[in-house]
mmCIF file of C-alpha atoms and ligand atoms in Angstrom:
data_model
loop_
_atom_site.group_PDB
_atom_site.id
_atom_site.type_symbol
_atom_site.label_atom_id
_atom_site.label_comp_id
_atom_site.label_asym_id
_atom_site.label_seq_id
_atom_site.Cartn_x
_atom_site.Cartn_y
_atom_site.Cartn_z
ATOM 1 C CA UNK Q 50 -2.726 -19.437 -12.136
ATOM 2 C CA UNK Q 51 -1.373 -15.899 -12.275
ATOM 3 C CA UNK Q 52 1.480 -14.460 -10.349
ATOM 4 C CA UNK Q 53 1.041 -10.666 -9.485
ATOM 5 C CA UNK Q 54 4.116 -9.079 -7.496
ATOM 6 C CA UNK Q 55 3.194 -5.856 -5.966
ATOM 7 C CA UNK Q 56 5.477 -2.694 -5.721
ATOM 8 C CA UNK Q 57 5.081 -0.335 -3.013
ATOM 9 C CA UNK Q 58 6.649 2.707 -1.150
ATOM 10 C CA UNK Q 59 4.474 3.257 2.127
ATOM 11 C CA UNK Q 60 1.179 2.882 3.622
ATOM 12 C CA UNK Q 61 0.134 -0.122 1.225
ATOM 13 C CA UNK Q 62 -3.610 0.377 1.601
ATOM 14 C CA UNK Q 63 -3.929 -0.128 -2.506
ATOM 15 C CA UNK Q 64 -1.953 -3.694 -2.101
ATOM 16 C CA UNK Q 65 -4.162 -5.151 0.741
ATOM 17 C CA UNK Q 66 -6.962 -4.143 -1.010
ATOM 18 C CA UNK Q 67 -5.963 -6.380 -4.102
ATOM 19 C CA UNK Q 68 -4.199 -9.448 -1.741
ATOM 20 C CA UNK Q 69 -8.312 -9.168 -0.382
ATOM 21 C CA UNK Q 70 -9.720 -8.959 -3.713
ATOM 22 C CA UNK Q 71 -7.496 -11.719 -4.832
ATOM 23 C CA UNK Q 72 -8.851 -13.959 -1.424
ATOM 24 C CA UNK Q 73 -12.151 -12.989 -1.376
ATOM 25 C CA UNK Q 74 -13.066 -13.083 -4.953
ATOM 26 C CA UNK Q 75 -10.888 -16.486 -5.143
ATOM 27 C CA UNK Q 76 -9.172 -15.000 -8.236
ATOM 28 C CA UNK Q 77 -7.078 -17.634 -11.038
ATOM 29 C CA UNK Q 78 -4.233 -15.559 -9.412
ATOM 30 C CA UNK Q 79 -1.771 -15.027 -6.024
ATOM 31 C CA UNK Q 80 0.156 -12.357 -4.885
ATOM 32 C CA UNK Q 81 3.579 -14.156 -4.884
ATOM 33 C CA UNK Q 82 5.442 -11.211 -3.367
ATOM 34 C CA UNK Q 83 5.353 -7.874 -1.992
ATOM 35 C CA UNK Q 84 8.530 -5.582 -3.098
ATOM 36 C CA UNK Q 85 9.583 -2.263 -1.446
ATOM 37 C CA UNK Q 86 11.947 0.425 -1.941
ATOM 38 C CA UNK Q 87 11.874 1.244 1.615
ATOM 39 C CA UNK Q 88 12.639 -0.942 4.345
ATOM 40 C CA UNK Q 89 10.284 0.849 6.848
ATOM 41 C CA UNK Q 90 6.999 0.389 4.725
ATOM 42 C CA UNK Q 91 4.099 -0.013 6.493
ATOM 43 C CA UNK Q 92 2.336 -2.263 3.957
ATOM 44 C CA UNK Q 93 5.270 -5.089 4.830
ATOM 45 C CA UNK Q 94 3.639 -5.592 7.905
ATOM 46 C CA UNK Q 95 0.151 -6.203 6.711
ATOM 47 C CA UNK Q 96 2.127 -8.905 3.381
ATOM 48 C CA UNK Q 97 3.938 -10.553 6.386
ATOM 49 C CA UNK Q 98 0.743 -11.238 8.491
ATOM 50 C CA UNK Q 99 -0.426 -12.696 5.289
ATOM 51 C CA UNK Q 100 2.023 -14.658 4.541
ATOM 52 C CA UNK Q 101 3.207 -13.283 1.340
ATOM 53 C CA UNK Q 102 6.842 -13.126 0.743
ATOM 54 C CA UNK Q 103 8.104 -9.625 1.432
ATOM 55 C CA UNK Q 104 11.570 -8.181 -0.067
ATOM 56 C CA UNK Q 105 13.210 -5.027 0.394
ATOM 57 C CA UNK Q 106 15.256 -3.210 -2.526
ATOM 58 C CA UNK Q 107 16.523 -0.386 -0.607
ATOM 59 C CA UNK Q 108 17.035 2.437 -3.032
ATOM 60 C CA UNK Q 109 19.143 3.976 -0.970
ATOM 61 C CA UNK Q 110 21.710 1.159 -0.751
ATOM 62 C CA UNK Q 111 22.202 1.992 -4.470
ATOM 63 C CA UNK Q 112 24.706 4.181 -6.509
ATOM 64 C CA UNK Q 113 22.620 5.751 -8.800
ATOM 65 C CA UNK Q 114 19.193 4.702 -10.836
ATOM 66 C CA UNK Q 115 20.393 2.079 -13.058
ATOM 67 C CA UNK Q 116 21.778 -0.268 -10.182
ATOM 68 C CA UNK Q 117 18.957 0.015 -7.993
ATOM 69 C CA UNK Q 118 16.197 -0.667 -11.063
ATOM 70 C CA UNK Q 119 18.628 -3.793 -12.211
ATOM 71 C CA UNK Q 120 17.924 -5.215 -8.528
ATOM 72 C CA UNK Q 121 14.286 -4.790 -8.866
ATOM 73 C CA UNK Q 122 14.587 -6.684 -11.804
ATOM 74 C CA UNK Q 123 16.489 -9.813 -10.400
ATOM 75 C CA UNK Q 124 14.278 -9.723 -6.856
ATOM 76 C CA UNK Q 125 11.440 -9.648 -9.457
ATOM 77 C CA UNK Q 126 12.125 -11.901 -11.573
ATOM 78 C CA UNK Q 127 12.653 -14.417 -8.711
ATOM 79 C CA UNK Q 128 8.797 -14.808 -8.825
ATOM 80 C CA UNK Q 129 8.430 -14.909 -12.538
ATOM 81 C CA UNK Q 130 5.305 -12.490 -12.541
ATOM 82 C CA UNK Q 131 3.035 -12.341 -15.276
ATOM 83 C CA UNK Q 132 1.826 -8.938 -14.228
ATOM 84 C CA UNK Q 133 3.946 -6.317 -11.708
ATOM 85 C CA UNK Q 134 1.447 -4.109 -9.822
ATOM 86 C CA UNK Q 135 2.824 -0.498 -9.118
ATOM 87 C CA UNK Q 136 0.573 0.253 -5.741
ATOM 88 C CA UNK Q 137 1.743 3.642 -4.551
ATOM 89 C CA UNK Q 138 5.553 2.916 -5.515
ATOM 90 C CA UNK Q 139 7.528 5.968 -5.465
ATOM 91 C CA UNK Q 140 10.353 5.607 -7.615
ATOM 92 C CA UNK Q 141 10.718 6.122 -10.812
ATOM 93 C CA UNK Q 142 11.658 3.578 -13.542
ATOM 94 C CA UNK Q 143 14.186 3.480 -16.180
ATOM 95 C CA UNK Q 144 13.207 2.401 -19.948
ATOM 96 C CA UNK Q 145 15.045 -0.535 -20.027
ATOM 97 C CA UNK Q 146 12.930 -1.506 -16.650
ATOM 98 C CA UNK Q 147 9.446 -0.440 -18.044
ATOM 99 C CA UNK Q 148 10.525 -2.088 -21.700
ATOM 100 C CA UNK Q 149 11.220 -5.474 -19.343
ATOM 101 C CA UNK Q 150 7.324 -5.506 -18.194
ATOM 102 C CA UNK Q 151 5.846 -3.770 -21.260
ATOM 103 C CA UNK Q 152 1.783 -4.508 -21.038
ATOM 104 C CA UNK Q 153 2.039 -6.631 -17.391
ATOM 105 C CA UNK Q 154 3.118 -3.890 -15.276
ATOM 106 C CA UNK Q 155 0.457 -1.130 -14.347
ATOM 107 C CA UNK Q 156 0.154 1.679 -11.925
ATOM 108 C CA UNK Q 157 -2.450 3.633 -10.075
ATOM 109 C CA UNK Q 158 -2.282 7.391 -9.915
ATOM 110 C CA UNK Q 159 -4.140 9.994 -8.068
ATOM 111 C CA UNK Q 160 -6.028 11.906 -10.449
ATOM 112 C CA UNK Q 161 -7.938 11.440 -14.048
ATOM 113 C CA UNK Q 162 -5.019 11.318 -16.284
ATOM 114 C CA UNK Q 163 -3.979 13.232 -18.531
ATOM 115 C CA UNK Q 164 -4.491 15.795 -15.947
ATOM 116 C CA UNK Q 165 -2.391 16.387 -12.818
ATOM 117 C CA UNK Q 166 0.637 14.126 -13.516
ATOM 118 C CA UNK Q 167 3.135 13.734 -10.653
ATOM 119 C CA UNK Q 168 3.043 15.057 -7.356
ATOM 120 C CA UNK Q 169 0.163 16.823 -4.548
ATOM 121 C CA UNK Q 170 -2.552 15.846 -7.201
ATOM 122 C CA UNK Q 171 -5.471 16.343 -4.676
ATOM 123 C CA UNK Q 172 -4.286 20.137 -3.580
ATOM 124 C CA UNK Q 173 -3.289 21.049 -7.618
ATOM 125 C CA UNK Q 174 -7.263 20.161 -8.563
ATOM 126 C CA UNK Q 175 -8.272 21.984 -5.392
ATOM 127 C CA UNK Q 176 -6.237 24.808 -6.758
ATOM 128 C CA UNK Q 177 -7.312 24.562 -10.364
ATOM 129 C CA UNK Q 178 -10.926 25.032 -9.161
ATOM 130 C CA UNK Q 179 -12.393 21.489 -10.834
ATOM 131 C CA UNK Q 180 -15.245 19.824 -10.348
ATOM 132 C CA UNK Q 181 -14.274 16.371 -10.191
ATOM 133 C CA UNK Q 182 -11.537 14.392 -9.636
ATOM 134 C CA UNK Q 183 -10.543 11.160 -9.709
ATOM 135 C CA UNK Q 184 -8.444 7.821 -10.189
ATOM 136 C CA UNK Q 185 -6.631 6.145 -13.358
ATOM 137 C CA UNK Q 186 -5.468 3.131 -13.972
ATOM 138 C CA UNK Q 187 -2.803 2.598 -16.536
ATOM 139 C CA UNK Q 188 -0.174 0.305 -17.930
ATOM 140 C CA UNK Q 189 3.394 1.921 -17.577
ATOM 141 C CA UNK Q 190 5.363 3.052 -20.313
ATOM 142 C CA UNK Q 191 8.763 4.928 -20.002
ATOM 143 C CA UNK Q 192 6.833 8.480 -19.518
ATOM 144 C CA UNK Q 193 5.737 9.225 -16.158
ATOM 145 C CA UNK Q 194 2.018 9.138 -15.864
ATOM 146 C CA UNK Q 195 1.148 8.626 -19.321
ATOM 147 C CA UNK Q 196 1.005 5.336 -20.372
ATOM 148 C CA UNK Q 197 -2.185 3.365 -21.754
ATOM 149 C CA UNK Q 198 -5.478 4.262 -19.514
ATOM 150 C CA UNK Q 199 -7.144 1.261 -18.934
ATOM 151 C CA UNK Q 200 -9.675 2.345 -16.081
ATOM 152 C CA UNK Q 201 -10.757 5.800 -14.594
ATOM 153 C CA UNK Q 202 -12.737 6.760 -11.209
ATOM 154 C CA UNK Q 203 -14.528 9.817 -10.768
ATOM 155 C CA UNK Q 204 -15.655 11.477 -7.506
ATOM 156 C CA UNK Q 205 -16.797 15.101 -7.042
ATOM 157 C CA UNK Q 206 -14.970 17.484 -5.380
ATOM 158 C CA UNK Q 207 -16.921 19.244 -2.723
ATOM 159 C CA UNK Q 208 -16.563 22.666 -1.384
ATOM 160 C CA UNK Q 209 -14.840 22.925 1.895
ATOM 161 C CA UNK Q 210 -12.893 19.844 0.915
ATOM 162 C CA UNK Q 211 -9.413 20.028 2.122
ATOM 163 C CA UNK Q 212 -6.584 17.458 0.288
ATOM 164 C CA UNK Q 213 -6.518 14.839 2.780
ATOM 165 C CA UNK Q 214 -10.395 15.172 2.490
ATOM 166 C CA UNK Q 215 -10.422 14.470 -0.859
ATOM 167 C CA UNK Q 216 -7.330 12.134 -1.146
ATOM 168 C CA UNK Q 217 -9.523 10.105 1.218
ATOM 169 C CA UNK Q 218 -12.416 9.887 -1.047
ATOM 170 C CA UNK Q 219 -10.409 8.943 -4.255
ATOM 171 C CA UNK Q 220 -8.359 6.210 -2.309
ATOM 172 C CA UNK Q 221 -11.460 4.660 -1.317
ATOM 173 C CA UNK Q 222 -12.886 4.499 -4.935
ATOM 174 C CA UNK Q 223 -8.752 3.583 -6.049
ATOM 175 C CA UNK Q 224 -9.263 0.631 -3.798
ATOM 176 C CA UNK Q 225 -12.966 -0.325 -5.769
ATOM 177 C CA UNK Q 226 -10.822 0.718 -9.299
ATOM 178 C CA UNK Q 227 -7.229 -1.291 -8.751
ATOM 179 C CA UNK Q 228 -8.685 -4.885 -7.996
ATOM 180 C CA UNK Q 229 -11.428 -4.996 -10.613
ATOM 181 C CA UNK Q 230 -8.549 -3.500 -13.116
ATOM 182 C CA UNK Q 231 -6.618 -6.256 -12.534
ATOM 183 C CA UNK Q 232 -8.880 -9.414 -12.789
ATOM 184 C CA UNK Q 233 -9.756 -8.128 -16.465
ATOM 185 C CA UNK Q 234 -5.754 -8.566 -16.497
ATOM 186 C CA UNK Q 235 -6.101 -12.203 -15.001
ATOM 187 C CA UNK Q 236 -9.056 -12.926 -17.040
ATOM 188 C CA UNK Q 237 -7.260 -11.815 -20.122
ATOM 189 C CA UNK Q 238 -9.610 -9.055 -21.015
ATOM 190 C CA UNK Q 239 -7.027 -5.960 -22.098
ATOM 191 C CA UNK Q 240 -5.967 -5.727 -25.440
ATOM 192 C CA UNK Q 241 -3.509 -2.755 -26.001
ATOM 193 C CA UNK Q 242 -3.434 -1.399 -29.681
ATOM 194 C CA UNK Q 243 -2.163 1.800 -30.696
ATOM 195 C CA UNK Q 244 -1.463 2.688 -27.207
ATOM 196 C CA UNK Q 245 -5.389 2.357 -26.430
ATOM 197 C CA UNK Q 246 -6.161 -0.012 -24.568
ATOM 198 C CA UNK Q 247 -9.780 -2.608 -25.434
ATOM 199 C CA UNK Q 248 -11.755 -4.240 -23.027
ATOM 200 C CA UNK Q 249 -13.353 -7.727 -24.247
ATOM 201 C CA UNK Q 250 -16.267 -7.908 -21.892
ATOM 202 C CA UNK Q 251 -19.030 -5.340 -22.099
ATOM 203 C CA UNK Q 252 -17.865 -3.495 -18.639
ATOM 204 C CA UNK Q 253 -17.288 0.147 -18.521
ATOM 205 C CA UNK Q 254 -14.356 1.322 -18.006
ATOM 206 C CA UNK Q 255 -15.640 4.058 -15.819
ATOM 207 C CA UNK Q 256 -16.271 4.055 -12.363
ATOM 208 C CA UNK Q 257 -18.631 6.526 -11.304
ATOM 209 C CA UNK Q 258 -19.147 7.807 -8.012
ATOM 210 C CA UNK Q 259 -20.479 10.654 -7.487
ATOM 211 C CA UNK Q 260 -22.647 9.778 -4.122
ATOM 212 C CA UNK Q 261 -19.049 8.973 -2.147
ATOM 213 C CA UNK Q 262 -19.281 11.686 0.159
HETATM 214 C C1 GAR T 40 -2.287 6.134 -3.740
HETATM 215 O O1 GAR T 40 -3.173 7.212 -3.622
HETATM 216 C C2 GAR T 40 -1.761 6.035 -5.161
HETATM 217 O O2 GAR T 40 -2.699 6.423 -6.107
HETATM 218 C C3 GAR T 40 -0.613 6.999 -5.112
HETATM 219 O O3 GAR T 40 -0.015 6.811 -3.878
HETATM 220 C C4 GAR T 40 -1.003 6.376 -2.930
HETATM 221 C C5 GAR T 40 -0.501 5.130 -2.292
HETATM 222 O O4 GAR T 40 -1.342 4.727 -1.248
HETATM 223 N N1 GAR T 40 0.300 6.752 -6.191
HETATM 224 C C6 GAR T 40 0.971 7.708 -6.811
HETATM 225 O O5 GAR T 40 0.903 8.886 -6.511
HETATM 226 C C7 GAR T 40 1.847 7.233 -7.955
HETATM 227 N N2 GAR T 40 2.152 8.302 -8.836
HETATM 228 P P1 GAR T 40 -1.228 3.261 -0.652
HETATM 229 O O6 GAR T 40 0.243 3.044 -0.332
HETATM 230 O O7 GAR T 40 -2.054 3.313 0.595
HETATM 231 O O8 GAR T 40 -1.739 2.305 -1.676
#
């Protein structure tokens, strides 16, 4: 039995849809805790109601970047996770943090890495004029945004599409994405070598969906 802890900042939508996955799909696995930089998260409310174990790491309460990643470290390593779960957390991590969960922590970001890194992803590709647009999936490594891609989503971009259009239609296919990334992880399917990461079962690692409209 797996432990996953999930990391969040806000809304949460990525976490409940991996605490359903996890139910649903009766995964080898349970979310042992839900951990937030911000005390008024939204995605608290739906852990509580589900009786995960919720815990607040204020970033704010601490002096500087180094204190407030070494108590992340100590509320997480209360549950002992085997894999850490980055689901719209907003902070970012020090080395000595990201060295500390080297291949079992991954993130989702809003775009298909390496392209549009950071911040406003959906209005950059509006900007930039592309075509499609999408979701990664990666494990986290001391540079923002760039560590191993282990899953990507595509959707089209549509004309007339504003941002919150289109953030909408890639955090519907990030919610598909996220929990299927992760029971490979459960299941012991990712290999990373070289910084690439292998799949053992014959599943793509590409999540097409060009019809989400
Ligand atoms: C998601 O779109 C996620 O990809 C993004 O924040 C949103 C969180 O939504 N993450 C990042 O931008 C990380 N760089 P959620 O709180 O509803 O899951």
């Amino acid at each position: 039995m797996k432990k996953l802890v999930i990391l969040i900042s806000g809304r949460g939508s990525n976490m409940e849809a991996i605490v359903r996955a996890c139910a649903s799909q009766r995964w080898p696995a349970s979310v042992a805790a839900v951990i937030s930089n911000r005390p008024d998260a939204a995605g608290l409310t739906f852990a509580t109601t589900h009786s995960i174990a919720t815990v607040v790491v204020d970033h704010m309460q601490f002096d500087g970047r180094d204190a407030f990643n070494s108590a992340l470290i100590r509320a997480l390593d209360t549950y002992e996770p085997d894999l850490v779960v980055l689901a719209g957390f907003m902070r970012i991590l020090t080395p000595a943090f990201v060295k500390r969960y080297s291949n079992r922590m991954m993130n989702v970001h809003p775009s298909l890495l390496p392209s549009f890194t950071g911040l406003n992803t959906h209005q950059r590709a509006l900007d930039r004029g592309v075509t499609v647009h999408g979701a990664t999936v990666h494990f986290v490594t001391a540079e923002l945004d760039y560590g191993p891609i282990i899953a990507q989503g595509i959707v089209p971009v549509l004309s007339g599409d504003t941002a919150d259009v289109l953030a909408a239609r890639v955090l519907r296919l990030e919610h598909e994405l996220y929990p299927r990334v992760i029971r490979w992880f459960i299941e012991d399917q990712l290999r990373v070598c070289n910084n690439r990461v292998e799949l053992a079962v014959t599943k793509t690692r590409l999540l097409f969906r060009l019809d989400a409209i």
